[in-house]
Short mmCIF file of C-alpha atoms in Angstrom, two decimals:
data_model
loop_
_atom_site.label_atom_id
_atom_site.label_comp_id
_atom_site.label_asym_id
_atom_site.label_seq_id
_atom_site.Cartn_x
_atom_site.Cartn_y
_atom_site.Cartn_z
CA MET A 415 -38.59 -25.87 17.26
CA THR A 416 -36.33 -28.91 18.16
CA ALA A 417 -34.40 -28.34 21.31
CA VAL A 418 -30.60 -28.27 21.16
CA PRO A 419 -29.16 -31.06 23.29
CA GLU A 420 -26.85 -30.13 26.08
CA SER A 421 -24.05 -32.18 24.59
CA PRO A 422 -23.49 -33.12 20.91
CA PRO A 423 -23.06 -36.77 19.83
CA ALA A 424 -19.60 -38.18 20.54
CA GLY A 425 -17.12 -37.90 17.62
CA ARG A 426 -17.39 -35.84 14.42
CA ALA A 427 -20.98 -34.88 13.68
CA LYS A 428 -22.59 -36.27 10.53
CA LEU A 429 -25.15 -34.66 8.23
CA ALA A 430 -27.71 -37.08 9.66
CA ASP A 431 -27.00 -35.69 13.10
CA VAL A 432 -27.71 -32.17 11.86
CA ALA A 433 -30.94 -33.35 10.21
CA GLN A 434 -32.10 -35.05 13.33
CA LEU A 435 -31.38 -32.10 15.59
CA ALA A 436 -33.05 -29.67 13.18
CA GLY A 437 -36.09 -31.99 12.78
CA VAL A 438 -35.78 -32.30 8.96
CA SER A 439 -34.73 -34.90 6.37
CA VAL A 440 -31.11 -35.44 5.44
CA GLY A 441 -32.02 -34.10 1.95
CA THR A 442 -33.48 -30.89 3.37
CA ALA A 443 -30.36 -30.45 5.57
CA SER A 444 -28.15 -30.79 2.56
CA LYS A 445 -30.15 -28.31 0.52
CA ALA A 446 -30.09 -25.78 3.33
CA LEU A 447 -26.27 -26.05 3.59
CA ASN A 448 -25.78 -25.71 -0.14
CA GLY A 449 -28.18 -22.88 -0.51
CA ASN A 450 -30.34 -24.91 -2.86
CA GLY A 451 -33.98 -25.64 -2.96
CA ARG A 452 -36.97 -23.74 -1.61
CA MET A 453 -37.80 -23.93 2.05
CA ARG A 454 -39.20 -21.72 4.82
CA PRO A 455 -36.65 -19.37 6.33
CA GLU A 456 -37.17 -20.83 9.73
CA THR A 457 -36.35 -24.28 8.44
CA ARG A 458 -33.09 -23.10 7.09
CA GLN A 459 -32.32 -21.33 10.32
CA ARG A 460 -32.95 -24.45 12.31
CA VAL A 461 -30.45 -26.31 10.16
CA LEU A 462 -27.83 -23.53 10.58
CA ALA A 463 -28.50 -23.49 14.34
CA ALA A 464 -27.89 -27.30 14.40
CA VAL A 465 -24.67 -26.96 12.38
CA LYS A 466 -23.35 -24.47 14.92
CA ALA A 467 -24.46 -26.51 17.92
CA LEU A 468 -22.86 -29.66 16.61
CA ASP A 469 -19.73 -27.92 15.18
CA PHE A 470 -20.63 -29.72 11.96
CA ARG A 471 -17.99 -29.53 9.23
CA PRO A 472 -18.95 -30.87 5.71
CA ASN A 473 -16.84 -33.65 4.24
CA GLN A 474 -15.15 -31.91 1.40
CA HIS A 475 -14.37 -35.17 -0.39
CA ALA A 476 -18.00 -36.27 -0.23
CA GLN A 477 -19.16 -32.77 -1.47
CA SER A 478 -16.66 -33.09 -4.36
CA LEU A 479 -18.05 -36.46 -5.41
CA HIS A 480 -21.60 -35.15 -5.13
CA THR A 481 -21.21 -31.88 -6.88
CA GLY A 482 -18.29 -32.59 -9.25
CA ARG A 483 -16.40 -29.62 -7.74
CA SER A 484 -13.01 -29.53 -6.01
CA TRP A 485 -13.76 -26.37 -4.04
CA THR A 486 -10.31 -25.03 -4.95
CA VAL A 487 -9.26 -22.22 -7.28
CA GLY A 488 -5.74 -21.65 -8.75
CA LEU A 489 -4.24 -18.18 -8.58
CA MET A 490 -1.37 -17.89 -11.09
CA THR A 491 0.93 -14.93 -10.91
CA THR A 492 4.08 -13.73 -12.73
CA ASP A 493 4.85 -11.39 -9.85
CA GLY A 494 7.63 -13.14 -7.87
CA ILE A 495 8.06 -10.14 -5.61
CA GLY A 496 4.41 -10.08 -4.58
CA ARG A 497 4.13 -6.31 -4.67
CA PHE A 498 1.04 -6.42 -6.88
CA SER A 499 -0.11 -10.01 -6.68
CA THR A 500 -0.35 -10.22 -2.88
CA PRO A 501 -3.13 -7.61 -2.56
CA VAL A 502 -4.98 -9.26 -5.45
CA LEU A 503 -4.63 -12.63 -3.75
CA LEU A 504 -6.01 -11.25 -0.45
CA GLY A 505 -9.04 -9.65 -2.18
CA ALA A 506 -9.66 -12.96 -3.99
CA GLU A 507 -9.44 -14.94 -0.77
CA ASP A 508 -11.86 -12.52 0.99
CA ALA A 509 -14.45 -13.29 -1.69
CA LEU A 510 -13.80 -16.97 -2.10
CA GLY A 511 -13.53 -17.60 1.69
CA ALA A 512 -17.22 -17.03 2.11
CA GLY A 513 -17.86 -19.99 -0.03
CA LYS A 514 -15.20 -22.06 1.81
CA ILE A 515 -13.07 -22.27 -1.39
CA SER A 516 -9.35 -22.72 -1.09
CA VAL A 517 -6.81 -20.85 -3.11
CA LEU A 518 -3.69 -22.49 -4.55
CA LEU A 519 -0.97 -19.93 -5.36
CA CYS A 520 1.30 -20.62 -8.32
CA ASP A 521 4.25 -18.37 -9.10
CA THR A 522 5.45 -18.71 -12.72
CA ARG A 523 8.11 -16.08 -12.40
CA GLY A 524 7.35 -15.04 -15.97
CA ASP A 525 8.63 -18.39 -17.28
CA ALA A 526 6.50 -20.16 -19.91
CA ILE A 527 7.70 -23.63 -18.84
CA ARG A 528 6.82 -22.96 -15.25
CA GLU A 529 3.47 -21.76 -16.42
CA GLU A 530 2.75 -24.99 -18.26
CA HIS A 531 3.92 -27.01 -15.31
CA HIS A 532 1.59 -25.19 -12.91
CA LEU A 533 -1.30 -25.44 -15.37
CA ARG A 534 -0.90 -29.22 -15.51
CA ASN A 535 -0.89 -29.45 -11.74
CA LEU A 536 -4.05 -27.28 -11.41
CA THR A 537 -5.94 -29.19 -14.11
CA ASP A 538 -4.82 -32.55 -12.52
CA ARG A 539 -6.31 -31.28 -9.19
CA ARG A 540 -9.57 -30.47 -11.10
CA VAL A 541 -9.60 -26.90 -9.82
CA ASP A 542 -13.01 -25.16 -10.25
CA GLY A 543 -11.32 -22.10 -11.84
CA ILE A 544 -8.22 -20.10 -12.27
CA ILE A 545 -7.35 -16.40 -11.64
CA VAL A 546 -4.37 -15.15 -13.53
CA THR A 547 -2.56 -12.04 -12.37
CA GLY A 548 0.91 -10.28 -12.71
CA ARG A 549 2.94 -7.17 -11.93
CA ARG A 550 2.17 -5.27 -15.13
CA THR A 551 -0.97 -3.91 -16.75
CA ASP A 552 0.13 -5.09 -20.24
CA PRO A 553 -2.33 -7.42 -21.92
CA ARG A 554 -1.17 -11.02 -22.00
CA PRO A 555 -1.89 -14.03 -24.17
CA PRO A 556 -4.69 -16.19 -22.78
CA LEU A 557 -3.87 -19.53 -21.11
CA THR A 558 -4.11 -22.48 -23.52
CA GLY A 559 -5.21 -26.13 -22.99
CA ILE A 560 -7.45 -25.39 -20.01
CA ASP A 561 -10.89 -25.64 -21.47
CA PRO A 562 -13.33 -25.88 -19.92
CA VAL A 563 -11.90 -24.48 -16.67
CA PRO A 564 -13.30 -20.97 -16.09
CA THR A 565 -10.51 -18.37 -15.99
CA VAL A 566 -10.45 -14.68 -15.06
CA TYR A 567 -7.52 -12.28 -15.70
CA ALA A 568 -6.84 -9.73 -12.96
CA LEU A 569 -4.67 -6.55 -13.42
CA SER A 570 -2.98 -8.02 -16.53
CA PRO A 571 -5.89 -8.45 -18.96
CA SER A 572 -6.20 -11.11 -21.60
CA THR A 573 -5.65 -10.21 -25.24
CA ASP A 574 -8.83 -12.14 -26.04
CA PRO A 575 -11.82 -9.85 -25.68
CA ASP A 576 -14.00 -12.89 -25.13
CA ASP A 577 -12.12 -13.63 -21.88
CA ILE A 578 -13.03 -12.19 -18.56
CA SER A 579 -10.61 -9.55 -17.35
CA VAL A 580 -10.67 -7.18 -14.37
CA VAL A 581 -8.31 -4.20 -14.36
CA SER A 582 -7.66 -0.83 -12.76
CA ASP A 583 -9.22 2.09 -14.49
CA ASP A 584 -6.13 4.10 -15.33
CA LEU A 585 -8.10 6.89 -17.08
CA ASN A 586 -10.03 7.37 -13.93
CA GLY A 587 -6.83 7.39 -11.83
CA VAL A 588 -4.96 9.95 -14.01
CA ARG A 589 -8.13 12.19 -14.09
CA LEU A 590 -8.20 12.20 -10.24
CA ALA A 591 -4.57 13.22 -10.17
CA VAL A 592 -4.63 15.93 -12.79
CA GLU A 593 -7.90 17.42 -11.51
CA HIS A 594 -6.56 17.51 -8.04
CA LEU A 595 -3.46 19.45 -9.21
CA LEU A 596 -5.52 21.80 -11.26
CA ALA A 597 -7.87 22.36 -8.38
CA THR A 598 -4.91 23.42 -6.20
CA GLY A 599 -3.88 26.10 -8.73
CA ARG A 600 -1.14 24.16 -10.60
CA THR A 601 -0.72 24.96 -14.28
CA ARG A 602 2.94 24.05 -15.07
CA ILE A 603 2.82 20.24 -14.54
CA ALA A 604 5.60 17.79 -15.46
CA HIS A 605 5.07 14.08 -16.03
CA ILE A 606 7.79 11.56 -15.18
CA THR A 607 7.04 7.91 -15.67
CA GLY A 608 8.48 4.45 -16.35
CA PRO A 609 9.59 2.64 -19.56
CA ALA A 610 7.67 3.62 -22.68
CA HIS A 611 7.21 -0.10 -23.60
CA HIS A 612 5.10 -0.61 -20.44
CA ALA A 613 1.39 -0.11 -20.94
CA ALA A 614 1.02 1.52 -17.54
CA ALA A 615 3.59 4.25 -18.45
CA ARG A 616 2.20 4.75 -21.96
CA ASP A 617 -1.47 4.83 -20.94
CA ARG A 618 -0.93 7.13 -17.92
CA ALA A 619 1.25 9.52 -20.06
CA HIS A 620 -1.42 9.56 -22.88
CA HIS A 621 -4.23 10.30 -20.45
CA THR A 622 -2.18 13.05 -18.75
CA VAL A 623 -1.42 14.84 -21.90
CA GLU A 624 -4.99 14.59 -23.18
CA LEU A 625 -6.49 15.86 -19.97
CA LEU A 626 -4.10 18.83 -19.84
CA GLU A 627 -4.98 19.69 -23.46
CA ARG A 628 -8.72 19.75 -22.54
CA ALA A 629 -7.71 22.34 -19.86
CA SER A 630 -5.86 24.29 -22.54
CA LEU A 631 -2.51 23.41 -20.89
CA ALA A 632 0.62 21.51 -21.98
CA LEU A 633 3.33 19.64 -20.01
CA SER A 634 5.79 22.16 -18.43
CA SER A 635 8.86 20.63 -20.05
CA GLY A 636 7.10 20.04 -23.37
CA ARG A 637 7.34 16.27 -23.24
CA VAL A 638 6.77 13.16 -21.22
CA HIS A 639 9.88 11.89 -19.42
CA PHE A 640 9.98 8.08 -19.86
CA GLY A 641 12.51 6.13 -17.94
CA GLU A 642 12.54 3.56 -15.13
CA TRP A 643 10.31 2.70 -12.22
CA SER A 644 12.87 3.79 -9.67
CA GLU A 645 13.74 6.58 -7.22
CA ALA A 646 17.05 7.13 -9.05
CA TRP A 647 15.22 7.86 -12.29
CA GLY A 648 12.85 10.19 -10.43
CA ARG A 649 15.89 12.14 -9.10
CA ARG A 650 17.53 12.44 -12.49
CA ALA A 651 14.38 13.34 -14.36
CA ALA A 652 13.54 15.99 -11.79
CA GLU A 653 16.94 17.54 -12.32
CA ALA A 654 16.30 17.64 -16.08
CA VAL A 655 12.85 19.23 -15.61
CA LEU A 656 14.16 21.97 -13.29
CA ARG A 657 16.90 22.83 -15.85
CA THR A 658 14.49 23.13 -18.85
CA ALA A 659 11.37 24.37 -17.02
CA PRO A 660 12.33 25.95 -13.71
CA ASP A 661 8.84 27.41 -13.32
CA THR A 662 7.32 23.84 -12.97
CA ASP A 663 4.86 23.96 -10.09
CA ALA A 664 3.74 20.23 -9.98
CA PHE A 665 5.07 16.80 -10.76
CA PHE A 666 2.71 13.97 -11.59
CA CYS A 667 4.65 10.70 -11.46
CA GLY A 668 3.90 7.28 -12.95
CA ASN A 669 4.53 5.55 -9.66
CA ASP A 670 5.40 6.23 -6.00
CA GLN A 671 9.08 5.31 -6.33
CA ILE A 672 9.68 7.93 -9.01
CA ALA A 673 7.64 10.49 -6.92
CA ARG A 674 9.87 9.81 -3.92
CA GLY A 675 12.99 10.39 -6.03
CA VAL A 676 11.42 13.68 -7.28
CA ALA A 677 10.77 14.76 -3.68
CA ASP A 678 14.48 14.10 -2.84
CA THR A 679 15.69 16.36 -5.66
CA LEU A 680 13.19 19.14 -4.84
CA ARG A 681 14.37 19.12 -1.19
CA GLU A 682 18.04 19.27 -2.22
CA HIS A 683 17.22 22.35 -4.32
CA GLY A 684 15.52 24.02 -1.34
CA LEU A 685 12.08 23.98 -3.09
CA ASP A 686 9.17 23.86 -0.71
CA VAL A 687 6.76 21.01 -1.18
CA PRO A 688 3.83 21.60 -1.58
CA GLY A 689 4.16 25.39 -1.15
CA ARG A 690 6.27 25.95 -4.30
CA VAL A 691 5.90 22.52 -6.06
CA ALA A 692 3.31 19.82 -5.56
CA ILE A 693 3.92 16.13 -6.17
CA VAL A 694 1.42 13.28 -6.89
CA GLY A 695 2.47 9.63 -7.21
CA TYR A 696 0.65 6.52 -8.32
CA ASP A 697 -0.04 3.08 -6.65
CA ASN A 698 -0.31 4.19 -3.03
CA TRP A 699 2.52 1.88 -2.02
CA ASP A 700 2.79 2.48 1.77
CA VAL A 701 6.49 1.73 1.82
CA MET A 702 7.17 4.60 -0.57
CA ALA A 703 4.24 6.99 0.08
CA LEU A 704 4.62 7.20 3.76
CA ALA A 705 8.42 7.26 3.89
CA CYS A 706 8.54 10.11 1.34
CA ARG A 707 9.38 13.54 2.77
CA PRO A 708 6.82 14.95 2.91
CA PRO A 709 4.26 11.97 2.82
CA LEU A 710 3.07 11.52 -0.71
CA THR A 711 -0.29 12.25 -2.28
CA THR A 712 -0.97 9.35 -4.60
CA ILE A 713 -3.48 7.28 -6.60
CA ASP A 714 -4.60 4.00 -5.03
CA THR A 715 -5.40 1.41 -7.69
CA ASP A 716 -7.34 -0.73 -5.18
CA LEU A 717 -5.58 -3.98 -6.00
CA THR A 718 -7.55 -5.76 -3.26
CA GLU A 719 -10.82 -4.80 -4.88
CA ILE A 720 -9.45 -6.03 -8.28
CA GLY A 721 -8.83 -9.40 -6.71
CA ARG A 722 -12.27 -9.48 -5.05
CA GLN A 723 -14.02 -8.57 -8.25
CA ALA A 724 -12.02 -11.12 -10.17
CA ALA A 725 -13.08 -13.82 -7.66
CA LEU A 726 -16.68 -12.82 -7.92
CA ARG A 727 -16.53 -12.88 -11.67
CA LEU A 728 -14.92 -16.31 -11.44
CA LEU A 729 -17.70 -17.57 -9.18
CA ASP A 730 -20.29 -16.38 -11.74
CA ALA A 731 -18.41 -18.19 -14.49
CA ILE A 732 -18.21 -21.37 -12.29
CA GLY A 733 -21.94 -21.05 -11.86
CA SER A 734 -22.44 -21.02 -15.68
CA ASP A 735 -23.07 -17.36 -15.77
CA PRO A 736 -19.85 -15.93 -17.30
CA ARG A 737 -19.66 -12.19 -18.08
CA PRO A 738 -16.85 -11.80 -20.69
CA GLY A 739 -15.15 -8.58 -21.43
CA LEU A 740 -12.99 -5.93 -19.74
CA HIS A 741 -14.22 -4.85 -16.33
CA THR A 742 -12.65 -1.92 -14.61
CA VAL A 743 -12.18 -1.03 -10.95
CA PRO A 744 -12.17 2.73 -10.03
CA CYS A 745 -9.05 4.28 -8.43
CA ARG A 746 -9.15 6.73 -5.50
CA LEU A 747 -7.06 9.74 -4.64
CA VAL A 748 -5.21 9.61 -1.29
CA VAL A 749 -4.26 13.19 -0.33
CA ARG A 750 -1.31 13.68 1.94
CA GLU A 751 1.24 16.54 2.61
CA SER A 752 2.95 16.59 -0.80
CA SER A 753 0.08 18.54 -2.45
#
């Protein structure tokens, strides 16, 4: 094996320096760095050892000219607050960072004109792909005028089944919540959730009713309580449930904000949680779940994993191996003191 010199060449190392130190041709060094071509494992290791010894950093501009790639990916979000898009972004960066791909974040704020503006900028920069995400689970129209840029939709799926979408498995999440409550002996379960025109509220309510029916049970108050994604709504709805169904022994809520509002009302009524009434939320938003009194049992939708999976699907598509369709990421139950 070629010995590593005590001091690297002056100035920024070039690929030729790496090849010379590793005792291979420039072409072989290039293939080893790009993961292409067949070669003995020890040859690849010599190249990687030389890269480390010389602190070699590839010229991204030269790589772009050689491969036709920009080594950048656009992440477009409608979630100006960042509550949902930030974990998705972090997951995507985790997956893309291994390939030294940069992420350009574009916030459309739900405005169609802003979206067109960002799309033009991304296509002008010749990004290798685009990840589209938002703050809701409602399906959205696909981007237009971006062919042939590979695109993946995360959390907010595309309405086109031929597109690639990665979403949270709401049925799985609701099942975890309902089965947990049933396993703790709860049979009079109320469901309070957000606006009926939101897919997340509708879907979670539908799955809740269906799963209770399979267990030969019904909602304690006789109906789903649709309203707002807020603590104030949770407090008001809990009051209504206690008036109409005072024997309710559990609340399954459409998000953690609602659940925290429910907890406030139960505490004001002197009802022990979880001794008398259990509460389960949804989203595992630490700001709400941990500040709740008591800390909230909830469903984690694993937004970071959604972002990671979306990035991996995008890399497949960039590599000419697209896998269209709806791909789901399982949820997990986080048990705390409220149940």
